[in-house]
Amino acid sequence: MNERPPEEFVEALLSLRQAGKESKWQIQEVPAPSRLSPYAAALALSAETAHARFVVLYDPQGQPGWDSHFRIVIMARSEIEYEFASDPLLADVVWAWLGEALDAAGAGRHAITGTVTRTESQSFGATELLGGRLHVELRASWSPNTEILGPHLQALDYLMMSLTGTQLHEVV
């Protein structure tokens, strides 16, 4: 696509800059999905035991279910301890953390949807020394109430802290 992106989309992306500078995680731009909307941008956040994706979708015409020109899509995955993984309320707790993170960051939103998944993997063969690993993964999407998207990226920052059990001053 050689045409210039719409100004509304460019301004929304520029609003992410300050939140990205304040993030406690390593952030880099990554390829965005190209089939979900006419315009998209994506960021990856990473730490030793967790990683996340933050995707901004923009469709000047809007899409059914969005009730907006914008849609935020996130995926956050973290290693977890066995005791936490076996808690029957794990999914409810992680979903609540997302709401708390969005509220704490002042990220107004609507039409939110998502899933929480817990996984266990066991290594074999040459990687057997790695042992088993437990993970929790949250996938969610929502429509922001405004085109100022910085608070939404900041919310993902907060969510990552909850998932990793990290305090703000501990993150490198």
Short mmCIF file of C-alpha atoms in Angstrom, two decimals:
data_model
loop_
_atom_site.label_atom_id
_atom_site.label_comp_id
_atom_site.label_asym_id
_atom_site.label_seq_id
_atom_site.Cartn_x
_atom_site.Cartn_y
_atom_site.Cartn_z
CA MET A 1 0.00 0.00 0.00
CA ASN A 2 1.72 3.20 -1.17
CA GLU A 3 -0.91 5.69 -0.13
CA ARG A 4 -0.32 7.87 2.90
CA PRO A 5 -2.07 6.59 6.05
CA PRO A 6 -4.99 8.68 7.31
CA GLU A 7 -4.03 11.50 9.68
CA GLU A 8 -6.26 10.06 12.44
CA PHE A 9 -4.27 6.80 12.35
CA VAL A 10 -0.90 8.60 12.32
CA GLU A 11 -1.91 10.80 15.27
CA ALA A 12 -3.08 7.74 17.22
CA LEU A 13 0.28 6.03 16.65
CA LEU A 14 2.14 9.17 17.73
CA SER A 15 0.18 9.10 20.99
CA LEU A 16 1.92 5.79 21.81
CA ARG A 17 5.37 7.39 21.90
CA GLN A 18 5.34 8.70 25.46
CA ALA A 19 3.87 5.49 26.87
CA GLY A 20 6.55 3.53 25.03
CA LYS A 21 9.30 5.71 26.51
CA GLU A 22 7.92 5.14 30.00
CA SER A 23 7.54 1.37 29.59
CA LYS A 24 9.57 -0.87 31.85
CA TRP A 25 9.83 -3.58 29.18
CA GLN A 26 11.84 -3.92 26.01
CA ILE A 27 9.59 -2.67 23.21
CA GLN A 28 10.11 -3.01 19.49
CA GLU A 29 8.00 -2.50 16.42
CA VAL A 30 7.06 -5.77 14.71
CA PRO A 31 5.11 -6.62 11.56
CA ALA A 32 1.39 -6.03 11.99
CA PRO A 33 -1.34 -8.31 10.69
CA SER A 34 -2.31 -7.16 7.22
CA ARG A 35 -5.70 -8.80 6.71
CA LEU A 36 -7.64 -7.56 9.71
CA SER A 37 -7.95 -3.90 8.73
CA PRO A 38 -6.70 -1.48 6.07
CA TYR A 39 -4.14 0.00 8.50
CA ALA A 40 -2.34 -1.64 11.40
CA ALA A 41 0.72 -1.31 13.61
CA ALA A 42 2.17 -3.70 16.17
CA LEU A 43 4.60 -3.65 19.06
CA ALA A 44 6.23 -6.49 20.98
CA LEU A 45 7.03 -6.21 24.69
CA SER A 46 9.44 -8.67 26.21
CA ALA A 47 11.01 -9.71 29.48
CA GLU A 48 12.83 -12.82 30.67
CA THR A 49 9.71 -14.83 31.54
CA ALA A 50 6.99 -12.99 29.64
CA HIS A 51 6.15 -11.41 26.32
CA ALA A 52 3.26 -9.51 24.81
CA ARG A 53 1.95 -8.04 21.57
CA PHE A 54 0.08 -4.78 21.20
CA VAL A 55 -1.71 -4.28 17.89
CA VAL A 56 -3.54 -1.18 16.69
CA LEU A 57 -6.08 -1.78 13.93
CA TYR A 58 -7.64 1.10 12.03
CA ASP A 59 -10.46 1.00 9.52
CA PRO A 60 -11.81 4.38 8.36
CA GLN A 61 -15.14 2.67 7.62
CA GLY A 62 -15.27 0.88 10.97
CA GLN A 63 -16.10 -2.81 11.31
CA PRO A 64 -19.02 -4.73 12.82
CA GLY A 65 -18.55 -5.14 16.55
CA TRP A 66 -15.94 -2.39 16.87
CA ASP A 67 -18.26 0.61 17.30
CA SER A 68 -15.13 2.62 16.43
CA HIS A 69 -12.56 3.16 13.70
CA PHE A 70 -9.91 1.68 16.03
CA ARG A 71 -9.45 -1.69 17.67
CA ILE A 72 -6.72 -2.66 20.14
CA VAL A 73 -5.66 -6.32 20.18
CA ILE A 74 -3.30 -7.71 22.79
CA MET A 75 -1.71 -11.02 23.64
CA ALA A 76 0.25 -11.41 26.87
CA ARG A 77 1.96 -14.65 27.93
CA SER A 78 3.92 -15.37 31.09
CA GLU A 79 5.44 -18.31 32.92
CA ILE A 80 3.63 -19.04 36.16
CA GLU A 81 4.23 -21.13 39.28
CA TYR A 82 2.45 -24.47 39.65
CA GLU A 83 0.41 -23.30 42.66
CA PHE A 84 -0.95 -20.40 40.64
CA ALA A 85 -1.57 -22.50 37.52
CA SER A 86 -3.67 -25.00 39.47
CA ASP A 87 -5.91 -22.30 40.97
CA PRO A 88 -9.42 -22.74 39.54
CA LEU A 89 -9.87 -18.95 39.61
CA LEU A 90 -6.76 -18.26 37.50
CA ALA A 91 -8.69 -17.15 34.42
CA ASP A 92 -10.96 -14.87 36.46
CA VAL A 93 -7.98 -13.30 38.24
CA VAL A 94 -6.03 -12.66 35.03
CA TRP A 95 -9.12 -11.20 33.32
CA ALA A 96 -9.67 -8.94 36.34
CA TRP A 97 -6.02 -7.80 36.13
CA LEU A 98 -6.67 -6.61 32.59
CA GLY A 99 -9.63 -4.49 33.72
CA GLU A 100 -7.62 -3.12 36.65
CA ALA A 101 -4.68 -2.29 34.38
CA LEU A 102 -6.93 -0.49 31.88
CA ASP A 103 -8.60 1.47 34.68
CA ALA A 104 -5.29 2.36 36.36
CA ALA A 105 -3.92 3.68 33.07
CA GLY A 106 -7.08 5.66 32.33
CA ALA A 107 -7.66 3.65 29.14
CA GLY A 108 -11.34 4.14 28.33
CA ARG A 109 -12.72 1.30 26.24
CA HIS A 110 -15.83 -0.53 25.10
CA ALA A 111 -16.73 -3.74 23.25
CA ILE A 112 -14.07 -5.71 25.13
CA THR A 113 -13.71 -9.44 24.54
CA GLY A 114 -11.05 -12.05 25.21
CA THR A 115 -9.84 -15.38 26.54
CA VAL A 116 -7.45 -16.62 29.22
CA THR A 117 -5.62 -19.89 28.61
CA ARG A 118 -3.30 -21.89 30.84
CA THR A 119 -0.86 -24.33 29.26
CA GLU A 120 1.63 -26.89 30.46
CA SER A 121 4.49 -28.05 28.29
CA GLN A 122 6.91 -30.89 28.94
CA SER A 123 10.26 -31.13 27.16
CA PHE A 124 11.72 -34.38 25.81
CA GLY A 125 14.89 -35.53 24.11
CA ALA A 126 17.67 -32.97 23.83
CA THR A 127 15.56 -30.33 25.58
CA GLU A 128 14.52 -32.60 28.46
CA LEU A 129 16.72 -30.69 30.90
CA LEU A 130 14.40 -27.73 30.46
CA GLY A 131 11.71 -29.67 32.32
CA GLY A 132 8.09 -28.64 32.34
CA ARG A 133 6.80 -25.12 32.05
CA LEU A 134 3.46 -23.59 32.94
CA HIS A 135 2.12 -20.50 31.19
CA VAL A 136 -0.89 -18.26 31.27
CA GLU A 137 -1.91 -16.39 28.14
CA LEU A 138 -4.43 -13.61 27.78
CA ARG A 139 -5.78 -12.57 24.39
CA ALA A 140 -8.13 -9.62 24.30
CA SER A 141 -9.43 -6.88 22.07
CA TRP A 142 -11.39 -3.72 22.66
CA SER A 143 -12.30 -0.44 21.06
CA PRO A 144 -10.67 2.63 22.62
CA ASN A 145 -12.98 5.51 23.53
CA THR A 146 -10.59 8.03 21.92
CA GLU A 147 -7.74 8.01 19.42
CA ILE A 148 -5.25 8.73 22.23
CA LEU A 149 -3.79 5.24 22.60
CA GLY A 150 -0.89 5.79 25.02
CA PRO A 151 -2.93 4.76 28.07
CA HIS A 152 -3.78 1.45 26.38
CA LEU A 153 -0.08 0.61 25.93
CA GLN A 154 0.55 1.70 29.51
CA ALA A 155 -2.22 -0.70 30.60
CA LEU A 156 -0.39 -3.57 28.89
CA ASP A 157 2.71 -2.50 30.82
CA TYR A 158 0.73 -2.78 34.08
CA LEU A 159 -0.77 -6.11 33.04
CA MET A 160 2.71 -7.50 32.37
CA MET A 161 3.75 -6.45 35.89
CA SER A 162 0.79 -8.33 37.35
CA LEU A 163 1.51 -11.43 35.25
CA THR A 164 5.18 -11.53 36.21
CA GLY A 165 4.70 -10.53 39.85
CA THR A 166 7.03 -7.61 39.25
CA GLN A 167 6.97 -4.35 41.13
CA LEU A 168 7.49 -1.18 39.13
CA HIS A 169 10.98 -0.58 40.56
CA GLU A 170 12.13 -4.19 39.88
CA VAL A 171 11.69 -4.14 36.10
CA VAL A 172 14.90 -3.62 34.14
#
